C-alpha atoms as an extended CHARMM CRD file, in Angstrom:
* protein
*
       137  EXT
         1         1  UNK       CA             16.7780000000      113.3180000000       52.9750000000  PROA      1               0.0000000000
         2         2  UNK       CA             15.4810000000      116.0630000000       51.3930000000  PROA      2               0.0000000000
         3         3  UNK       CA             17.0950000000      119.1510000000       49.9250000000  PROA      3               0.0000000000
         4         4  UNK       CA             20.1750000000      116.4550000000       48.5910000000  PROA      4               0.0000000000
         5         5  UNK       CA             22.4560000000      116.3150000000       44.9940000000  PROA      5               0.0000000000
         6         6  UNK       CA             25.0010000000      114.7370000000       43.4080000000  PROA      6               0.0000000000
         7         7  UNK       CA             28.1860000000      116.6140000000       42.2030000000  PROA      7               0.0000000000
         8         8  UNK       CA             30.4610000000      114.9440000000       39.7100000000  PROA      8               0.0000000000
         9         9  UNK       CA             33.4630000000      114.7190000000       39.5380000000  PROA      9               0.0000000000
        10        10  UNK       CA             34.0570000000      117.7670000000       36.9950000000  PROA      10              0.0000000000
        11        11  UNK       CA             31.7510000000      119.7340000000       38.5070000000  PROA      11              0.0000000000
        12        12  UNK       CA             33.5670000000      119.4300000000       41.7080000000  PROA      12              0.0000000000
        13        13  UNK       CA             36.9220000000      120.3660000000       39.6920000000  PROA      13              0.0000000000
        14        14  UNK       CA             35.4370000000      122.7000000000       37.7620000000  PROA      14              0.0000000000
        15        15  UNK       CA             34.9600000000      124.5920000000       41.8160000000  PROA      15              0.0000000000
        16        16  UNK       CA             38.0760000000      124.0800000000       42.5570000000  PROA      16              0.0000000000
        17        17  UNK       CA             36.8590000000      121.2610000000       45.6650000000  PROA      17              0.0000000000
        18        18  UNK       CA             39.9030000000      119.2260000000       47.1060000000  PROA      18              0.0000000000
        19        19  UNK       CA             38.0240000000      116.5290000000       48.6460000000  PROA      19              0.0000000000
        20        20  UNK       CA             39.8850000000      115.4850000000       51.4800000000  PROA      20              0.0000000000
        21        21  UNK       CA             41.9830000000      111.7310000000       51.7770000000  PROA      21              0.0000000000
        22        22  UNK       CA             39.2390000000      110.7730000000       53.6470000000  PROA      22              0.0000000000
        23        23  UNK       CA             37.1310000000      110.8150000000       50.7420000000  PROA      23              0.0000000000
        24        24  UNK       CA             39.3420000000      109.3070000000       48.3550000000  PROA      24              0.0000000000
        25        25  UNK       CA             37.3410000000      106.9270000000       48.1020000000  PROA      25              0.0000000000
        26        26  UNK       CA             34.1350000000      108.5540000000       46.3140000000  PROA      26              0.0000000000
        27        27  UNK       CA             36.5450000000      108.9800000000       42.8350000000  PROA      27              0.0000000000
        28        28  UNK       CA             32.5550000000      109.8500000000       40.8940000000  PROA      28              0.0000000000
        29        29  UNK       CA             31.8150000000      112.5450000000       43.4300000000  PROA      29              0.0000000000
        30        30  UNK       CA             30.0290000000      113.8900000000       46.4000000000  PROA      30              0.0000000000
        31        31  UNK       CA             26.5510000000      113.4150000000       47.0310000000  PROA      31              0.0000000000
        32        32  UNK       CA             25.8590000000      117.1380000000       49.3940000000  PROA      32              0.0000000000
        33        33  UNK       CA             22.7590000000      118.1030000000       51.1360000000  PROA      33              0.0000000000
        34        34  UNK       CA             22.3400000000      122.0630000000       50.7940000000  PROA      34              0.0000000000
        35        35  UNK       CA             22.2850000000      122.8420000000       54.5190000000  PROA      35              0.0000000000
        36        36  UNK       CA             22.4190000000      126.3500000000       53.7480000000  PROA      36              0.0000000000
        37        37  UNK       CA             18.8690000000      126.4360000000       51.7870000000  PROA      37              0.0000000000
        38        38  UNK       CA             20.1970000000      128.6020000000       49.0820000000  PROA      38              0.0000000000
        39        39  UNK       CA             19.5520000000      126.3750000000       46.7210000000  PROA      39              0.0000000000
        40        40  UNK       CA             22.6800000000      125.7580000000       45.5610000000  PROA      40              0.0000000000
        41        41  UNK       CA             25.5510000000      122.8460000000       45.9410000000  PROA      41              0.0000000000
        42        42  UNK       CA             28.7670000000      123.9220000000       47.3410000000  PROA      42              0.0000000000
        43        43  UNK       CA             31.0070000000      121.2420000000       49.1930000000  PROA      43              0.0000000000
        44        44  UNK       CA             32.6320000000      124.0120000000       51.5910000000  PROA      44              0.0000000000
        45        45  UNK       CA             29.2690000000      125.2190000000       52.3470000000  PROA      45              0.0000000000
        46        46  UNK       CA             26.8270000000      122.6420000000       52.9540000000  PROA      46              0.0000000000
        47        47  UNK       CA             27.1860000000      119.2970000000       54.4850000000  PROA      47              0.0000000000
        48        48  UNK       CA             28.4200000000      116.0160000000       52.3440000000  PROA      48              0.0000000000
        49        49  UNK       CA             25.9660000000      113.2150000000       53.0910000000  PROA      49              0.0000000000
        50        50  UNK       CA             28.1870000000      110.4840000000       51.0000000000  PROA      50              0.0000000000
        51        51  UNK       CA             29.4480000000      110.2550000000       47.5010000000  PROA      51              0.0000000000
        52        52  UNK       CA             29.5150000000      107.9720000000       44.5390000000  PROA      52              0.0000000000
        53        53  UNK       CA             32.0030000000      105.1920000000       43.4180000000  PROA      53              0.0000000000
        54        54  UNK       CA             32.5460000000      104.3900000000       39.8700000000  PROA      54              0.0000000000
        55        55  UNK       CA             33.1230000000      101.4980000000       38.2270000000  PROA      55              0.0000000000
        56        56  UNK       CA             34.0420000000      101.4410000000       34.3740000000  PROA      56              0.0000000000
        57        57  UNK       CA             35.1380000000       99.1530000000       31.6600000000  PROA      57              0.0000000000
        58        58  UNK       CA             39.3520000000       99.7680000000       31.5910000000  PROA      58              0.0000000000
        59        59  UNK       CA             40.2670000000      103.2860000000       29.6170000000  PROA      59              0.0000000000
        60        60  UNK       CA             37.0730000000      105.0360000000       29.9460000000  PROA      60              0.0000000000
        61        61  UNK       CA             36.5330000000      108.3760000000       30.1410000000  PROA      61              0.0000000000
        62        62  UNK       CA             33.9630000000      111.0780000000       30.3270000000  PROA      62              0.0000000000
        63        63  UNK       CA             31.2730000000      108.9710000000       32.4140000000  PROA      63              0.0000000000
        64        64  UNK       CA             29.8780000000      111.4520000000       34.9680000000  PROA      64              0.0000000000
        65        65  UNK       CA             26.8470000000      110.6910000000       37.5300000000  PROA      65              0.0000000000
        66        66  UNK       CA             25.3080000000      114.4480000000       38.7500000000  PROA      66              0.0000000000
        67        67  UNK       CA             21.5940000000      116.1040000000       40.1190000000  PROA      67              0.0000000000
        68        68  UNK       CA             19.6030000000      116.9830000000       37.3920000000  PROA      68              0.0000000000
        69        69  UNK       CA             20.1110000000      120.6930000000       36.3820000000  PROA      69              0.0000000000
        70        70  UNK       CA             16.4950000000      122.7720000000       36.0140000000  PROA      70              0.0000000000
        71        71  UNK       CA             17.4030000000      126.1300000000       34.7510000000  PROA      71              0.0000000000
        72        72  UNK       CA             20.7720000000      126.3550000000       35.7800000000  PROA      72              0.0000000000
        73        73  UNK       CA             20.7290000000      124.5840000000       39.6700000000  PROA      73              0.0000000000
        74        74  UNK       CA             20.5750000000      121.2050000000       40.4370000000  PROA      74              0.0000000000
        75        75  UNK       CA             17.3160000000      119.3380000000       40.9820000000  PROA      75              0.0000000000
        76        76  UNK       CA             17.4090000000      118.3850000000       44.8810000000  PROA      76              0.0000000000
        77        77  UNK       CA             15.7840000000      115.2100000000       45.8820000000  PROA      77              0.0000000000
        78        78  UNK       CA             12.5900000000      115.9570000000       47.1700000000  PROA      78              0.0000000000
        79        79  UNK       CA             10.0770000000      114.6330000000       49.6490000000  PROA      79              0.0000000000
        80        80  UNK       CA              8.7610000000      111.3020000000       47.4740000000  PROA      80              0.0000000000
        81        81  UNK       CA              5.1000000000      112.5790000000       48.3970000000  PROA      81              0.0000000000
        82        82  UNK       CA              5.9560000000      115.8670000000       46.2180000000  PROA      82              0.0000000000
        83        83  UNK       CA              5.8540000000      113.0260000000       43.3320000000  PROA      83              0.0000000000
        84        84  UNK       CA              3.1110000000      111.2240000000       44.7990000000  PROA      84              0.0000000000
        85        85  UNK       CA              1.2130000000      112.4570000000       47.4480000000  PROA      85              0.0000000000
        86        86  UNK       CA             -1.1450000000      108.8350000000       48.4620000000  PROA      86              0.0000000000
        87        87  UNK       CA              1.5960000000      106.5050000000       47.3600000000  PROA      87              0.0000000000
        88        88  UNK       CA              4.6070000000      108.9480000000       48.4970000000  PROA      88              0.0000000000
        89        89  UNK       CA              3.4510000000      109.0810000000       51.7920000000  PROA      89              0.0000000000
        90        90  UNK       CA              3.2030000000      105.3870000000       52.3870000000  PROA      90              0.0000000000
        91        91  UNK       CA              7.1470000000      104.5910000000       50.6660000000  PROA      91              0.0000000000
        92        92  UNK       CA              8.3960000000      107.4730000000       52.5850000000  PROA      92              0.0000000000
        93        93  UNK       CA             11.6450000000      109.1860000000       52.2000000000  PROA      93              0.0000000000
        94        94  UNK       CA             13.3300000000      111.6280000000       48.7420000000  PROA      94              0.0000000000
        95        95  UNK       CA             13.6340000000      110.6560000000       45.9700000000  PROA      95              0.0000000000
        96        96  UNK       CA             16.5160000000      112.6700000000       44.1000000000  PROA      96              0.0000000000
        97        97  UNK       CA             16.7600000000      112.5790000000       39.8930000000  PROA      97              0.0000000000
        98        98  UNK       CA             20.5170000000      112.3580000000       38.7430000000  PROA      98              0.0000000000
        99        99  UNK       CA             20.9950000000      111.6660000000       35.4220000000  PROA      99              0.0000000000
       100       100  UNK       CA             24.1310000000      109.4870000000       34.0470000000  PROA      100             0.0000000000
       101       101  UNK       CA             26.1580000000      110.5600000000       30.8050000000  PROA      101             0.0000000000
       102       102  UNK       CA             28.1470000000      107.0130000000       29.7560000000  PROA      102             0.0000000000
       103       103  UNK       CA             31.9820000000      107.2530000000       29.4380000000  PROA      103             0.0000000000
       104       104  UNK       CA             33.4050000000      106.6290000000       25.6980000000  PROA      104             0.0000000000
       105       105  UNK       CA             33.7900000000      102.3230000000       26.4270000000  PROA      105             0.0000000000
       106       106  UNK       CA             31.3720000000       99.7950000000       25.7910000000  PROA      106             0.0000000000
       107       107  UNK       CA             30.4680000000       98.1190000000       28.2960000000  PROA      107             0.0000000000
       108       108  UNK       CA             29.4270000000       98.1530000000       31.9660000000  PROA      108             0.0000000000
       109       109  UNK       CA             29.3770000000      101.3040000000       34.3800000000  PROA      109             0.0000000000
       110       110  UNK       CA             28.4190000000      100.6870000000       37.9130000000  PROA      110             0.0000000000
       111       111  UNK       CA             28.3830000000      103.5860000000       40.0680000000  PROA      111             0.0000000000
       112       112  UNK       CA             27.2750000000      103.3950000000       43.7850000000  PROA      112             0.0000000000
       113       113  UNK       CA             25.4400000000      105.9420000000       45.6010000000  PROA      113             0.0000000000
       114       114  UNK       CA             27.0720000000      105.7880000000       49.2910000000  PROA      114             0.0000000000
       115       115  UNK       CA             25.8940000000      106.8690000000       52.2600000000  PROA      115             0.0000000000
       116       116  UNK       CA             28.6430000000      108.4510000000       55.2490000000  PROA      116             0.0000000000
       117       117  UNK       CA             27.3600000000      106.8330000000       58.0700000000  PROA      117             0.0000000000
       118       118  UNK       CA             27.1770000000      109.5680000000       60.4440000000  PROA      118             0.0000000000
       119       119  UNK       CA             26.2040000000      113.1250000000       57.7240000000  PROA      119             0.0000000000
       120       120  UNK       CA             28.6260000000      115.3750000000       57.6830000000  PROA      120             0.0000000000
       121       121  UNK       CA             31.1500000000      113.2020000000       59.5840000000  PROA      121             0.0000000000
       122       122  UNK       CA             34.2650000000      113.0890000000       56.7560000000  PROA      122             0.0000000000
       123       123  UNK       CA             36.2920000000      110.4490000000       58.4020000000  PROA      123             0.0000000000
       124       124  UNK       CA             33.0700000000      108.4540000000       58.4270000000  PROA      124             0.0000000000
       125       125  UNK       CA             32.7590000000      105.1150000000       57.0780000000  PROA      125             0.0000000000
       126       126  UNK       CA             29.6970000000      104.1630000000       54.2270000000  PROA      126             0.0000000000
       127       127  UNK       CA             26.5810000000      103.2050000000       55.5490000000  PROA      127             0.0000000000
       128       128  UNK       CA             23.3410000000      102.8290000000       53.0290000000  PROA      128             0.0000000000
       129       129  UNK       CA             24.6320000000      102.1430000000       48.9670000000  PROA      129             0.0000000000
       130       130  UNK       CA             23.0130000000      101.4190000000       46.1340000000  PROA      130             0.0000000000
       131       131  UNK       CA             24.7450000000      100.2790000000       42.7680000000  PROA      131             0.0000000000
       132       132  UNK       CA             23.0650000000      101.3020000000       39.5400000000  PROA      132             0.0000000000
       133       133  UNK       CA             24.0280000000       99.3960000000       36.6030000000  PROA      133             0.0000000000
       134       134  UNK       CA             23.7720000000      100.5060000000       32.7670000000  PROA      134             0.0000000000
       135       135  UNK       CA             25.2070000000       98.5080000000       29.6690000000  PROA      135             0.0000000000
       136       136  UNK       CA             26.8560000000      100.7070000000       27.2920000000  PROA      136             0.0000000000
       137       137  UNK       CA             26.4220000000       99.2910000000       23.6200000000  PROA      137             0.0000000000
């Protein structure tokens, strides 16, 4: 999917966005598609396509997964061909650049990005997902 980014829990709180109960499992943030084309992510105006399930060491605080920002705006996902014209067409799909900030405890952090099985249907189950493992010493 092109035009997608991640809003962390901290960003959602700053926006005063209250997640619906059906999205409570996404304790690390939301994956949002910029459906109105303004280059910004707003879960009230754009399409929620998934979320982040964060797992961290017990008692850890401050961890965050979010889209990179360029000139104050999120760097939204782009077709893989935008990164490499030849191989991007072979691989297909889109690429999203994300940044992770570790919490205040050493150990394993495992954010899982999960897409809704039906993008925009906040009651739908999770579809595809991928878990990253980051070790903090």
